[in-house]
mmCIF file of C-alpha atoms and ligand atoms in Angstrom:
data_model
loop_
_atom_site.group_PDB
_atom_site.id
_atom_site.type_symbol
_atom_site.label_atom_id
_atom_site.label_comp_id
_atom_site.label_asym_id
_atom_site.label_seq_id
_atom_site.Cartn_x
_atom_site.Cartn_y
_atom_site.Cartn_z
ATOM 1 C CA ASN A 251 -69.174 -182.047 103.287
ATOM 2 C CA CYS A 252 -72.297 -184.236 103.047
ATOM 3 C CA VAL A 253 -74.826 -181.529 104.151
ATOM 4 C CA ARG A 254 -73.493 -178.947 101.630
ATOM 5 C CA LEU A 255 -73.606 -181.565 98.837
ATOM 6 C CA GLN A 256 -77.098 -182.420 99.832
ATOM 7 C CA ARG A 257 -78.114 -178.777 99.681
ATOM 8 C CA PHE A 258 -76.478 -178.340 96.296
ATOM 9 C CA ALA A 259 -78.307 -181.389 95.075
ATOM 10 C CA ASN A 260 -81.623 -180.000 96.282
ATOM 11 C CA ILE A 261 -81.196 -177.016 93.945
ATOM 12 C CA MET A 262 -81.012 -179.341 91.096
ATOM 13 C CA VAL A 263 -84.347 -180.857 91.752
ATOM 14 C CA ILE A 264 -87.733 -179.200 91.824
ATOM 15 C CA PRO A 265 -88.530 -178.937 95.593
ATOM 16 C CA LYS A 266 -91.886 -180.875 96.423
ATOM 17 C CA ARG A 267 -94.716 -178.713 97.672
ATOM 18 C CA THR A 268 -95.310 -179.833 101.213
ATOM 19 C CA MET A 269 -98.225 -178.987 103.429
ATOM 20 C CA LEU A 270 -97.179 -176.554 106.292
ATOM 21 C CA LYS A 271 -96.753 -178.225 109.671
ATOM 22 C CA HIS A 272 -96.834 -175.073 111.808
ATOM 23 C CA SER A 273 -97.745 -171.536 111.175
ATOM 24 C CA ILE A 274 -95.144 -168.918 112.167
ATOM 25 C CA ASN A 275 -97.554 -166.174 112.779
ATOM 26 C CA HIS A 276 -98.568 -166.865 116.334
ATOM 27 C CA ILE A 277 -95.145 -167.871 117.342
ATOM 28 C CA MET A 278 -93.741 -164.355 116.554
ATOM 29 C CA ASP A 279 -93.014 -162.276 119.667
ATOM 30 C CA LYS A 280 -95.853 -159.821 120.041
ATOM 31 C CA LYS A 281 -93.712 -157.825 122.597
ATOM 32 C CA VAL A 282 -91.246 -156.923 119.774
ATOM 33 C CA LEU A 283 -94.094 -155.758 117.545
ATOM 34 C CA ASP A 284 -95.701 -153.769 120.395
ATOM 35 C CA ARG A 285 -92.496 -151.507 120.575
ATOM 36 C CA TYR A 286 -93.328 -150.493 116.982
ATOM 37 C CA LEU A 287 -96.990 -150.096 117.425
ATOM 38 C CA ARG A 288 -96.323 -147.576 120.242
ATOM 39 C CA LEU A 289 -94.524 -145.195 118.010
ATOM 40 C CA PRO A 290 -96.643 -142.073 117.879
ATOM 41 C CA ASN A 291 -98.674 -141.519 114.644
ATOM 42 C CA ALA A 292 -97.053 -138.111 114.542
ATOM 43 C CA CYS A 293 -98.384 -136.790 111.158
ATOM 44 C CA ASN A 294 -102.031 -138.119 111.849
ATOM 45 C CA LYS A 295 -101.837 -140.335 108.767
ATOM 46 C CA VAL A 296 -104.585 -142.867 108.111
ATOM 47 C CA MET A 297 -103.663 -146.385 107.177
ATOM 48 C CA ALA A 298 -106.473 -147.800 104.933
ATOM 49 C CA THR A 299 -106.649 -151.559 104.135
ATOM 50 C CA TYR A 300 -108.341 -152.203 100.723
ATOM 51 C CA ILE A 301 -110.124 -155.470 100.633
ATOM 52 C CA TRP A 302 -111.387 -157.422 97.676
ATOM 53 C CA ILE A 303 -112.655 -160.857 96.607
ATOM 54 C CA ASP A 304 -110.114 -162.616 94.275
ATOM 55 C CA GLY A 305 -110.456 -164.818 91.108
ATOM 56 C CA SER A 306 -111.237 -167.840 93.294
ATOM 57 C CA GLY A 307 -114.645 -166.296 94.313
ATOM 58 C CA ILE A 308 -114.047 -167.094 98.022
ATOM 59 C CA ASN A 309 -110.553 -166.116 99.079
ATOM 60 C CA MET A 310 -109.867 -162.439 99.765
ATOM 61 C CA ARG A 311 -106.949 -160.121 99.232
ATOM 62 C CA ASN A 312 -105.826 -156.919 100.880
ATOM 63 C CA LYS A 313 -103.317 -154.113 100.597
ATOM 64 C CA ASP A 314 -102.571 -150.895 102.459
ATOM 65 C CA ARG A 315 -102.325 -147.323 101.411
ATOM 66 C CA ILE A 316 -101.724 -144.218 103.501
ATOM 67 C CA LEU A 317 -104.337 -141.425 103.409
ATOM 68 C CA THR A 318 -104.161 -138.016 104.750
ATOM 69 C CA CYS A 319 -107.759 -137.989 106.131
ATOM 70 C CA VAL A 320 -110.326 -140.447 107.304
ATOM 71 C CA PRO A 321 -112.751 -141.463 104.522
ATOM 72 C CA TYR A 322 -116.120 -141.480 106.314
ATOM 73 C CA SER A 323 -117.866 -143.027 103.400
ATOM 74 C CA ALA A 324 -117.125 -145.274 100.449
ATOM 75 C CA GLU A 325 -117.511 -142.249 98.161
ATOM 76 C CA ALA A 326 -114.760 -140.491 100.078
ATOM 77 C CA ALA A 327 -112.233 -143.293 99.728
ATOM 78 C CA PRO A 328 -110.141 -142.985 96.540
ATOM 79 C CA SER A 329 -110.345 -145.767 94.042
ATOM 80 C CA TRP A 330 -107.274 -147.895 93.399
ATOM 81 C CA ALA A 331 -105.921 -150.565 91.288
ATOM 82 C CA PHE A 332 -103.979 -153.909 91.711
ATOM 83 C CA ASP A 333 -102.272 -156.697 89.784
ATOM 84 C CA GLY A 334 -105.176 -158.836 88.676
ATOM 85 C CA SER A 335 -102.813 -161.451 87.138
ATOM 86 C CA SER A 336 -101.656 -162.383 90.657
ATOM 87 C CA CYS A 337 -105.199 -162.778 91.788
ATOM 88 C CA GLY A 338 -106.440 -165.116 89.007
ATOM 89 C CA MET A 339 -108.441 -162.165 87.585
ATOM 90 C CA ALA A 340 -106.489 -160.960 84.583
ATOM 91 C CA SER A 341 -103.674 -161.900 82.114
ATOM 92 C CA THR A 342 -100.173 -160.658 82.828
ATOM 93 C CA ASP A 343 -100.021 -158.540 79.715
ATOM 94 C CA ASN A 344 -103.273 -156.740 80.687
ATOM 95 C CA SER A 345 -103.091 -156.865 84.412
ATOM 96 C CA ASP A 346 -104.124 -153.447 85.880
ATOM 97 C CA THR A 347 -107.406 -154.160 87.626
ATOM 98 C CA GLN A 348 -109.825 -151.596 89.229
ATOM 99 C CA LEU A 349 -110.890 -151.366 92.933
ATOM 100 C CA LYS A 350 -114.080 -149.403 93.612
ATOM 101 C CA PRO A 351 -114.641 -148.795 97.325
ATOM 102 C CA ILE A 352 -118.143 -149.911 98.507
ATOM 103 C CA SER A 353 -117.935 -149.695 102.290
ATOM 104 C CA VAL A 354 -115.671 -148.381 104.961
ATOM 105 C CA CYS A 355 -115.424 -149.390 108.694
ATOM 106 C CA LYS A 356 -113.096 -148.848 111.634
ATOM 107 C CA ASP A 357 -110.035 -151.178 111.589
ATOM 108 C CA PRO A 358 -110.161 -153.332 114.702
ATOM 109 C CA PHE A 359 -106.521 -154.334 114.380
ATOM 110 C CA ARG A 360 -105.040 -150.777 114.316
ATOM 111 C CA MET A 361 -108.075 -148.899 115.750
ATOM 112 C CA GLU A 362 -109.025 -145.397 115.089
ATOM 113 C CA PRO A 363 -108.370 -143.549 112.928
ATOM 114 C CA HIS A 364 -107.416 -146.410 110.655
ATOM 115 C CA VAL A 365 -110.035 -147.957 108.287
ATOM 116 C CA LEU A 366 -110.974 -151.147 106.248
ATOM 117 C CA VAL A 367 -112.301 -150.475 102.746
ATOM 118 C CA LEU A 368 -114.251 -153.238 101.178
ATOM 119 C CA CYS A 369 -113.991 -152.928 97.316
ATOM 120 C CA GLU A 370 -115.764 -154.193 94.159
ATOM 121 C CA VAL A 371 -113.453 -155.392 91.309
ATOM 122 C CA TYR A 372 -113.719 -154.039 87.730
ATOM 123 C CA GLU A 373 -111.766 -155.275 84.799
ATOM 124 C CA GLY A 374 -109.105 -152.687 83.779
ATOM 125 C CA GLY A 375 -109.620 -152.614 79.936
ATOM 126 C CA SER A 376 -113.309 -153.104 79.454
ATOM 127 C CA GLY A 377 -114.433 -151.620 82.860
ATOM 128 C CA LYS A 378 -116.911 -154.484 83.160
ATOM 129 C CA PRO A 379 -117.452 -156.203 86.623
ATOM 130 C CA ALA A 380 -114.872 -158.863 87.164
ATOM 131 C CA ALA A 381 -116.125 -162.541 86.799
ATOM 132 C CA THR A 382 -116.278 -162.943 90.596
ATOM 133 C CA ASN A 383 -117.956 -159.495 91.143
ATOM 134 C CA HIS A 384 -121.491 -160.533 91.930
ATOM 135 C CA ARG A 385 -122.157 -157.476 94.005
ATOM 136 C CA ASN A 386 -123.052 -155.540 90.838
ATOM 137 C CA PHE A 387 -125.839 -158.143 90.212
ATOM 138 C CA CYS A 388 -127.085 -158.094 93.804
ATOM 139 C CA ASN A 389 -127.056 -154.335 94.028
ATOM 140 C CA LYS A 390 -129.119 -153.876 90.813
ATOM 141 C CA LEU A 391 -131.892 -156.142 92.252
ATOM 142 C CA CYS A 392 -131.664 -154.361 95.664
ATOM 143 C CA GLU A 393 -132.220 -150.930 93.763
ATOM 144 C CA MET A 394 -135.074 -152.467 91.625
ATOM 145 C CA HIS A 395 -136.994 -153.669 94.710
ATOM 146 C CA ARG A 396 -136.028 -150.876 97.070
ATOM 147 C CA ALA A 397 -139.775 -150.439 97.872
ATOM 148 C CA ASP A 398 -140.115 -154.043 99.041
ATOM 149 C CA GLU A 399 -137.613 -153.340 101.668
ATOM 150 C CA PRO A 400 -135.681 -156.693 101.539
ATOM 151 C CA TRP A 401 -134.050 -157.833 104.710
ATOM 152 C CA PHE A 402 -131.450 -160.493 105.065
ATOM 153 C CA GLY A 403 -129.996 -162.700 108.024
ATOM 154 C CA LEU A 404 -127.020 -164.724 107.086
ATOM 155 C CA GLU A 405 -125.676 -167.597 109.196
ATOM 156 C CA GLN A 406 -122.045 -168.368 108.269
ATOM 157 C CA GLU A 407 -120.844 -171.727 109.351
ATOM 158 C CA TYR A 408 -117.073 -172.420 109.133
ATOM 159 C CA THR A 409 -114.433 -174.918 110.241
ATOM 160 C CA MET A 410 -111.154 -174.300 111.975
ATOM 161 C CA LEU A 411 -108.214 -176.132 110.637
ATOM 162 C CA ASP A 412 -104.505 -176.516 111.642
ATOM 163 C CA VAL A 413 -102.188 -175.341 108.824
ATOM 164 C CA ASP A 414 -101.544 -179.074 108.116
ATOM 165 C CA GLY A 415 -105.121 -179.313 106.930
ATOM 166 C CA TRP A 416 -106.516 -181.306 109.724
ATOM 167 C CA GLY A 417 -109.310 -180.247 112.075
ATOM 168 C CA LEU A 418 -108.203 -177.850 114.983
ATOM 169 C CA GLY A 419 -107.969 -179.902 118.068
ATOM 170 C CA TRP A 420 -108.655 -183.056 116.173
ATOM 171 C CA PRO A 421 -106.471 -186.067 117.156
ATOM 172 C CA LYS A 422 -103.276 -185.979 114.923
ATOM 173 C CA GLY A 423 -102.548 -188.870 112.710
ATOM 174 C CA GLY A 424 -106.075 -189.023 111.166
ATOM 175 C CA GLY A 425 -108.273 -189.820 114.177
ATOM 176 C CA PHE A 426 -111.667 -188.497 114.755
ATOM 177 C CA PRO A 427 -112.814 -186.666 117.946
ATOM 178 C CA ALA A 428 -114.219 -189.298 120.320
ATOM 179 C CA VAL A 429 -117.020 -187.004 121.489
ATOM 180 C CA LYS A 430 -120.370 -187.445 119.857
ATOM 181 C CA TYR A 431 -121.392 -184.430 117.767
ATOM 182 C CA GLN A 432 -124.614 -183.698 119.549
ATOM 183 C CA TYR A 433 -122.633 -182.420 122.494
ATOM 184 C CA SER A 434 -120.614 -179.990 120.446
ATOM 185 C CA TYR A 435 -123.530 -177.866 119.155
ATOM 186 C CA CYS A 436 -123.611 -174.910 121.444
ATOM 187 C CA GLY A 437 -121.512 -176.853 123.732
ATOM 188 C CA VAL A 438 -119.164 -175.960 126.479
ATOM 189 C CA GLY A 439 -115.996 -177.626 127.943
ATOM 190 C CA ALA A 440 -112.594 -178.681 126.621
ATOM 191 C CA LYS A 441 -113.796 -182.034 125.451
ATOM 192 C CA TYR A 442 -116.557 -180.567 123.308
ATOM 193 C CA ILE A 443 -115.244 -177.255 121.977
ATOM 194 C CA ALA A 444 -112.066 -176.114 120.196
ATOM 195 C CA GLY A 445 -111.110 -172.618 119.219
ATOM 196 C CA ARG A 446 -113.574 -170.491 121.183
ATOM 197 C CA ASP A 447 -110.692 -167.705 121.437
ATOM 198 C CA ILE A 448 -111.019 -167.220 117.635
ATOM 199 C CA SER A 449 -114.807 -166.850 117.612
ATOM 200 C CA GLU A 450 -114.638 -164.430 120.557
ATOM 201 C CA ALA A 451 -111.875 -162.286 119.074
ATOM 202 C CA HIS A 452 -113.833 -162.228 115.696
ATOM 203 C CA ALA A 453 -116.983 -160.998 117.485
ATOM 204 C CA ARG A 454 -115.266 -158.214 119.160
ATOM 205 C CA CYS A 455 -113.666 -157.090 115.917
ATOM 206 C CA CYS A 456 -117.030 -157.092 113.993
ATOM 207 C CA LEU A 457 -118.645 -155.068 116.779
ATOM 208 C CA TYR A 458 -115.833 -152.584 116.940
ATOM 209 C CA ALA A 459 -116.079 -152.174 113.043
ATOM 210 C CA GLY A 460 -119.890 -151.544 113.398
ATOM 211 C CA LEU A 461 -121.045 -154.520 111.207
ATOM 212 C CA ASP A 462 -124.528 -155.832 111.628
ATOM 213 C CA PHE A 463 -122.992 -158.596 113.799
ATOM 214 C CA GLU A 464 -125.715 -160.653 115.476
ATOM 215 C CA GLY A 465 -124.304 -163.539 117.346
ATOM 216 C CA THR A 466 -122.234 -166.910 117.327
ATOM 217 C CA ASN A 467 -122.648 -170.450 118.327
ATOM 218 C CA ALA A 468 -120.496 -173.578 118.291
ATOM 219 C CA GLU A 469 -121.614 -175.982 115.546
ATOM 220 C CA VAL A 470 -122.364 -179.687 115.510
ATOM 221 C CA MET A 471 -118.975 -180.772 114.221
ATOM 222 C CA PHE A 472 -115.880 -180.384 116.742
ATOM 223 C CA GLY A 473 -113.862 -177.207 115.604
ATOM 224 C CA CYS A 474 -116.802 -175.978 113.559
ATOM 225 C CA TRP A 475 -118.464 -172.583 114.490
ATOM 226 C CA GLU A 476 -121.136 -170.135 113.238
ATOM 227 C CA TRP A 477 -121.566 -166.385 113.287
ATOM 228 C CA GLN A 478 -124.693 -164.409 112.138
ATOM 229 C CA ILE A 479 -124.982 -161.126 110.217
ATOM 230 C CA GLY A 480 -128.418 -159.545 110.307
ATOM 231 C CA THR A 481 -131.179 -158.697 110.364
ATOM 232 C CA SER A 482 -129.874 -156.306 107.782
ATOM 233 C CA VAL A 483 -131.545 -154.025 105.245
ATOM 234 C CA GLY A 484 -130.590 -154.872 101.523
ATOM 235 C CA MET A 485 -126.927 -154.711 100.601
ATOM 236 C CA LYS A 486 -125.740 -154.238 104.306
ATOM 237 C CA GLY A 487 -126.293 -157.953 104.704
ATOM 238 C CA PRO A 488 -123.976 -159.493 102.059
ATOM 239 C CA ASP A 489 -121.528 -156.508 102.315
ATOM 240 C CA ASP A 490 -121.072 -156.979 106.144
ATOM 241 C CA MET A 491 -120.836 -160.797 105.593
ATOM 242 C CA TRP A 492 -117.922 -160.269 103.303
ATOM 243 C CA MET A 493 -116.238 -157.859 105.581
ATOM 244 C CA SER A 494 -116.782 -160.289 108.481
ATOM 245 C CA ARG A 495 -115.222 -163.052 106.540
ATOM 246 C CA PHE A 496 -112.062 -160.778 106.014
ATOM 247 C CA LEU A 497 -112.006 -160.140 109.795
ATOM 248 C CA MET A 498 -112.224 -163.907 110.487
ATOM 249 C CA SER A 499 -109.361 -164.804 108.141
ATOM 250 C CA ARG A 500 -107.245 -161.905 109.680
ATOM 251 C CA VAL A 501 -107.897 -162.951 113.308
ATOM 252 C CA ALA A 502 -107.332 -166.588 112.593
ATOM 253 C CA GLU A 503 -104.083 -165.751 110.856
ATOM 254 C CA ASP A 504 -102.851 -164.339 114.183
ATOM 255 C CA TYR A 505 -103.591 -167.739 115.833
ATOM 256 C CA GLY A 506 -101.945 -169.682 113.030
ATOM 257 C CA VAL A 507 -105.263 -171.350 112.254
ATOM 258 C CA ASP A 508 -106.813 -171.782 108.827
ATOM 259 C CA ILE A 509 -110.425 -171.037 108.237
ATOM 260 C CA THR A 510 -112.357 -172.941 105.676
ATOM 261 C CA TYR A 511 -115.923 -172.615 104.318
ATOM 262 C CA HIS A 512 -115.746 -175.886 102.379
ATOM 263 C CA PRO A 513 -119.379 -177.435 102.525
ATOM 264 C CA LYS A 514 -117.950 -180.950 103.474
ATOM 265 C CA PRO A 515 -114.493 -180.580 104.841
ATOM 266 C CA MET A 516 -114.139 -183.868 106.770
ATOM 267 C CA GLY A 517 -115.834 -186.206 104.268
ATOM 268 C CA MET A 518 -119.194 -187.832 104.161
ATOM 269 C CA LEU A 519 -119.256 -189.281 107.686
ATOM 270 C CA HIS A 520 -119.213 -185.842 109.241
ATOM 271 C CA PRO A 521 -121.527 -182.768 109.146
ATOM 272 C CA GLY A 522 -121.472 -180.281 106.493
ATOM 273 C CA VAL A 523 -120.983 -176.335 106.550
ATOM 274 C CA GLY A 524 -123.618 -174.118 105.082
ATOM 275 C CA MET A 525 -124.747 -170.619 105.136
ATOM 276 C CA HIS A 526 -128.515 -170.369 105.738
ATOM 277 C CA HIS A 527 -130.166 -167.213 104.211
ATOM 278 C CA ASN A 528 -133.055 -165.782 106.144
ATOM 279 C CA PHE A 529 -135.020 -163.451 103.823
ATOM 280 C CA SER A 530 -138.197 -161.332 104.148
ATOM 281 C CA THR A 531 -139.823 -158.432 102.377
ATOM 282 C CA LYS A 532 -142.293 -155.753 103.742
ATOM 283 C CA ARG A 533 -145.203 -157.695 102.389
ATOM 284 C CA MET A 534 -143.957 -160.998 104.086
ATOM 285 C CA ARG A 535 -143.606 -159.178 107.312
ATOM 286 C CA SER A 536 -147.007 -157.448 107.046
ATOM 287 C CA ASP A 537 -150.456 -159.037 108.076
ATOM 288 C CA GLY A 538 -151.374 -161.669 105.517
ATOM 289 C CA GLY A 539 -147.746 -161.971 104.501
ATOM 290 C CA TYR A 540 -147.859 -165.797 104.913
ATOM 291 C CA GLN A 541 -149.785 -166.073 101.690
ATOM 292 C CA PHE A 542 -147.089 -164.207 99.813
ATOM 293 C CA ILE A 543 -144.400 -166.358 101.382
ATOM 294 C CA GLU A 544 -146.241 -169.512 100.020
ATOM 295 C CA GLU A 545 -146.290 -167.811 96.518
ATOM 296 C CA CYS A 546 -142.517 -167.179 96.834
ATOM 297 C CA ILE A 547 -141.881 -170.729 97.854
ATOM 298 C CA LYS A 548 -143.720 -171.925 94.716
ATOM 299 C CA ARG A 549 -141.473 -169.594 92.551
ATOM 300 C CA LEU A 550 -138.337 -170.941 94.425
ATOM 301 C CA GLU A 551 -139.389 -174.519 93.666
ATOM 302 C CA ALA A 552 -139.782 -173.748 89.890
ATOM 303 C CA ASN A 553 -136.314 -172.287 89.927
ATOM 304 C CA HIS A 554 -134.616 -174.863 92.216
ATOM 305 C CA MET A 555 -131.825 -175.998 89.882
ATOM 306 C CA LYS A 556 -131.034 -172.393 88.742
ATOM 307 C CA HIS A 557 -130.369 -171.533 92.399
ATOM 308 C CA MET A 558 -128.458 -174.784 93.148
ATOM 309 C CA LYS A 559 -125.992 -173.992 90.343
ATOM 310 C CA ASN A 560 -125.129 -170.717 92.185
ATOM 311 C CA TYR A 561 -125.467 -171.619 95.889
ATOM 312 C CA GLY A 562 -121.788 -172.687 96.406
ATOM 313 C CA ASN A 563 -118.306 -172.065 95.135
ATOM 314 C CA ASP A 564 -118.380 -175.619 93.617
ATOM 315 C CA GLU A 565 -121.606 -177.389 92.763
ATOM 316 C CA ALA A 566 -120.066 -180.776 93.468
ATOM 317 C CA THR A 567 -118.953 -180.084 97.061
ATOM 318 C CA ASN A 568 -122.441 -178.553 97.871
ATOM 319 C CA ARG A 569 -123.928 -181.758 96.458
ATOM 320 C CA MET A 570 -121.850 -183.748 98.922
ATOM 321 C CA ARG A 571 -123.260 -181.586 101.818
ATOM 322 C CA LEU A 572 -126.825 -181.696 100.659
ATOM 323 C CA SER A 573 -126.942 -185.451 101.078
ATOM 324 C CA GLY A 574 -130.263 -185.813 102.987
ATOM 325 C CA LYS A 575 -128.272 -186.391 106.122
ATOM 326 C CA PHE A 576 -127.016 -184.079 108.885
ATOM 327 C CA GLU A 577 -130.062 -181.764 108.815
ATOM 328 C CA THR A 578 -130.088 -181.326 104.982
ATOM 329 C CA ALA A 579 -132.499 -181.814 102.147
ATOM 330 C CA PRO A 580 -131.238 -183.699 98.978
ATOM 331 C CA PHE A 581 -129.409 -181.417 96.478
ATOM 332 C CA ASP A 582 -131.852 -182.300 93.540
ATOM 333 C CA LYS A 583 -135.094 -182.174 95.285
ATOM 334 C CA PHE A 584 -136.896 -179.067 96.457
ATOM 335 C CA SER A 585 -138.919 -179.215 99.760
ATOM 336 C CA TRP A 586 -140.203 -176.849 102.368
ATOM 337 C CA GLY A 587 -141.654 -177.201 105.871
ATOM 338 C CA ILE A 588 -142.514 -175.530 109.196
ATOM 339 C CA ALA A 589 -139.693 -176.095 111.783
ATOM 340 C CA ASN A 590 -138.306 -178.663 109.386
ATOM 341 C CA ARG A 591 -134.401 -178.734 109.373
ATOM 342 C CA LYS A 592 -134.512 -181.423 106.625
ATOM 343 C CA ALA A 593 -136.336 -179.122 104.194
ATOM 344 C CA SER A 594 -134.768 -176.740 101.446
ATOM 345 C CA ILE A 595 -136.866 -173.889 102.948
ATOM 346 C CA ARG A 596 -137.837 -173.774 106.622
ATOM 347 C CA LEU A 597 -140.478 -171.551 108.109
ATOM 348 C CA GLN A 598 -140.714 -170.525 111.807
ATOM 349 C CA ARG A 599 -142.911 -172.707 113.990
ATOM 350 C CA ASN A 600 -145.486 -170.068 114.811
ATOM 351 C CA ILE A 601 -145.667 -168.444 111.274
ATOM 352 C CA LYS A 602 -149.184 -169.706 110.358
ATOM 353 C CA LYS A 603 -150.557 -168.387 113.697
ATOM 354 C CA LYS A 604 -148.980 -164.996 113.177
ATOM 355 C CA GLY A 605 -149.886 -164.911 109.365
ATOM 356 C CA LYS A 606 -146.521 -163.238 108.575
ATOM 357 C CA GLY A 607 -142.788 -163.653 108.963
ATOM 358 C CA PHE A 608 -139.655 -164.650 107.010
ATOM 359 C CA MET A 609 -138.215 -167.837 105.171
ATOM 360 C CA GLU A 610 -134.996 -169.612 105.798
ATOM 361 C CA ASP A 611 -133.146 -170.915 102.725
ATOM 362 C CA ARG A 612 -130.976 -173.747 103.984
ATOM 363 C CA ARG A 613 -129.554 -174.757 100.627
ATOM 364 C CA PRO A 614 -126.454 -172.306 100.243
ATOM 365 C CA ALA A 615 -123.074 -173.841 100.954
ATOM 366 C CA GLY A 616 -120.679 -172.385 103.520
ATOM 367 C CA ASP A 617 -118.540 -171.132 100.573
ATOM 368 C CA CYS A 618 -121.359 -169.524 98.650
ATOM 369 C CA ASP A 619 -121.253 -165.889 97.530
ATOM 370 C CA PRO A 620 -124.040 -164.101 99.539
ATOM 371 C CA TYR A 621 -124.258 -161.549 96.688
ATOM 372 C CA LEU A 622 -125.328 -164.307 94.392
ATOM 373 C CA VAL A 623 -127.761 -165.927 96.828
ATOM 374 C CA CYS A 624 -129.448 -162.653 98.060
ATOM 375 C CA GLY A 625 -129.623 -161.475 94.329
ATOM 376 C CA LEU A 626 -131.218 -164.619 93.185
ATOM 377 C CA LEU A 627 -133.714 -164.728 96.144
ATOM 378 C CA MET A 628 -134.818 -161.209 95.076
ATOM 379 C CA GLU A 629 -134.891 -162.090 91.418
ATOM 380 C CA THR A 630 -137.031 -165.207 91.922
ATOM 381 C CA CYS A 631 -139.446 -164.032 94.566
ATOM 382 C CA LEU A 632 -139.757 -160.467 93.479
ATOM 383 C CA GLY A 633 -138.912 -160.334 89.742
ATOM 384 C CA GLY A 634 -135.846 -159.827 87.611
ATOM 385 C CA ALA A 635 -134.714 -157.339 84.887
ATOM 386 C CA SER A 636 -137.692 -158.230 82.787
ATOM 387 C CA GLY A 637 -140.287 -159.261 85.440
HETATM 388 P P1 ADP B 645 -131.183 -170.973 113.424
HETATM 389 O O1 ADP B 645 -129.778 -171.489 113.611
HETATM 390 O O2 ADP B 645 -132.099 -171.627 114.304
HETATM 391 O O3 ADP B 645 -131.537 -171.072 112.023
HETATM 392 P P2 ADP B 645 -130.135 -168.290 113.810
HETATM 393 O O4 ADP B 645 -130.527 -167.379 115.061
HETATM 394 O O5 ADP B 645 -128.724 -168.796 113.676
HETATM 395 O O6 ADP B 645 -131.246 -169.391 113.755
HETATM 396 O O7 ADP B 645 -130.474 -167.344 112.605
HETATM 397 C C1 ADP B 645 -131.794 -166.726 112.393
HETATM 398 C C2 ADP B 645 -131.647 -165.622 111.402
HETATM 399 O O8 ADP B 645 -132.911 -165.118 111.031
HETATM 400 C C3 ADP B 645 -130.882 -164.436 111.943
HETATM 401 O O9 ADP B 645 -129.710 -164.194 111.107
HETATM 402 C C4 ADP B 645 -131.798 -163.353 111.738
HETATM 403 O O10 ADP B 645 -131.213 -162.128 111.385
HETATM 404 C C5 ADP B 645 -132.745 -163.740 110.773
HETATM 405 N N1 ADP B 645 -133.964 -163.137 110.749
HETATM 406 C C6 ADP B 645 -134.891 -162.985 111.830
HETATM 407 N N2 ADP B 645 -136.094 -162.301 111.474
HETATM 408 C C7 ADP B 645 -135.843 -162.017 110.035
HETATM 409 C C8 ADP B 645 -136.643 -161.314 109.072
HETATM 410 N N3 ADP B 645 -137.895 -160.729 109.404
HETATM 411 N N4 ADP B 645 -136.083 -161.209 107.787
HETATM 412 C C9 ADP B 645 -134.947 -161.798 107.437
HETATM 413 N N5 ADP B 645 -134.217 -162.419 108.328
HETATM 414 C C10 ADP B 645 -134.636 -162.562 109.647
HETATM 415 MN MN1 MN B 646 -95.657 -153.454 92.844
HETATM 416 MN MN1 MN B 647 -127.962 -170.699 113.172
HETATM 417 MN MN1 MN B 648 -125.876 -173.596 111.987
HETATM 418 MN MN1 MN B 649 -130.370 -171.653 110.322
#
């Protein structure tokens, strides 16, 4: 009959890739799953989810293995390997790629005794850090400047999308939300806010996992939110940011929602998405620290373009975001100011009076790698391998 012929015909042509219209995840019956989740964990096995950054430099991958005891530190978690060729990190004929555990936390999805294990990736053959492994660079600088006690506070902005690619809660068919953006920032009410459940669930997961999770707020654009990691000592800042990014994707998967860190997801008429990096050292936080902050700002100015090249997953899209509009400074021009949200670097209002404090680098894109940004901040302000 007609339908069968049609099906047969479809096999002959290469099917077109179409955007998903729905996600199946949140439609699946959780009561059925619950029956299996209630089976006793009779042999006291630990399920460990190994997590890593893939070859895109922004997406994450994970796979599970069963352990016989809880690894209470990264050193206690066994190293592992994966197929790098399926993650854009290796060729098929040289695919075995190494995972080195760097931090372990409680798994908020399965709960104790199960764990999440964040890993660094090393090439199988050479043993060198993978192209998207910037933790190695950041960690070296943290070690080098241990005595300076670098602290980081990271503000991750993000946009919730339907799996069809359009903004969560945005009018279907290409329309824009009627509400003015100034009402959505820290807003409340159905007309102003979309997706609070995801932000809330994510917050609870981060707290359960023991991350340096600091807070959340709704952002200027409808369906856009922020969470903060900090104020963290050294590597705990960028490490916990990556772990919290995994938790966000995992929570949103349960809701059938796509999370994007794209710096300008809705085009030039709409606000952008960044990850402000707040940074200080012991000297900046001590009396007279303001002078050192000004010195660091001069060094940052001299290295502006070097930073800009590494402040987003894609230079071109961060350039779109840093248009000089929507509380940004232009991409090519360094500036700084007190309480100025149109500057590259902003200082707190009372910093001169206090004579000490920290700086906010507003340039990084939402999809930046905090390992690269934190590493560069230390390298430029405190000195690199040779300085
Ligand atoms: P805003 O949105 O106004 O920039 P947030 O509250 O979102 O402010 O972020 C402020 C950030 O500054 C927090 O992440 C916090 O951890 C960080 N911070 C505060 N004090 C310091 C400090 N001394 N060193 C580094 N970061 C700091
Ligand atoms: Mn296999
Ligand atoms: Mn903020
Ligand atoms: Mn913000
Ligand atoms: Mn900020």
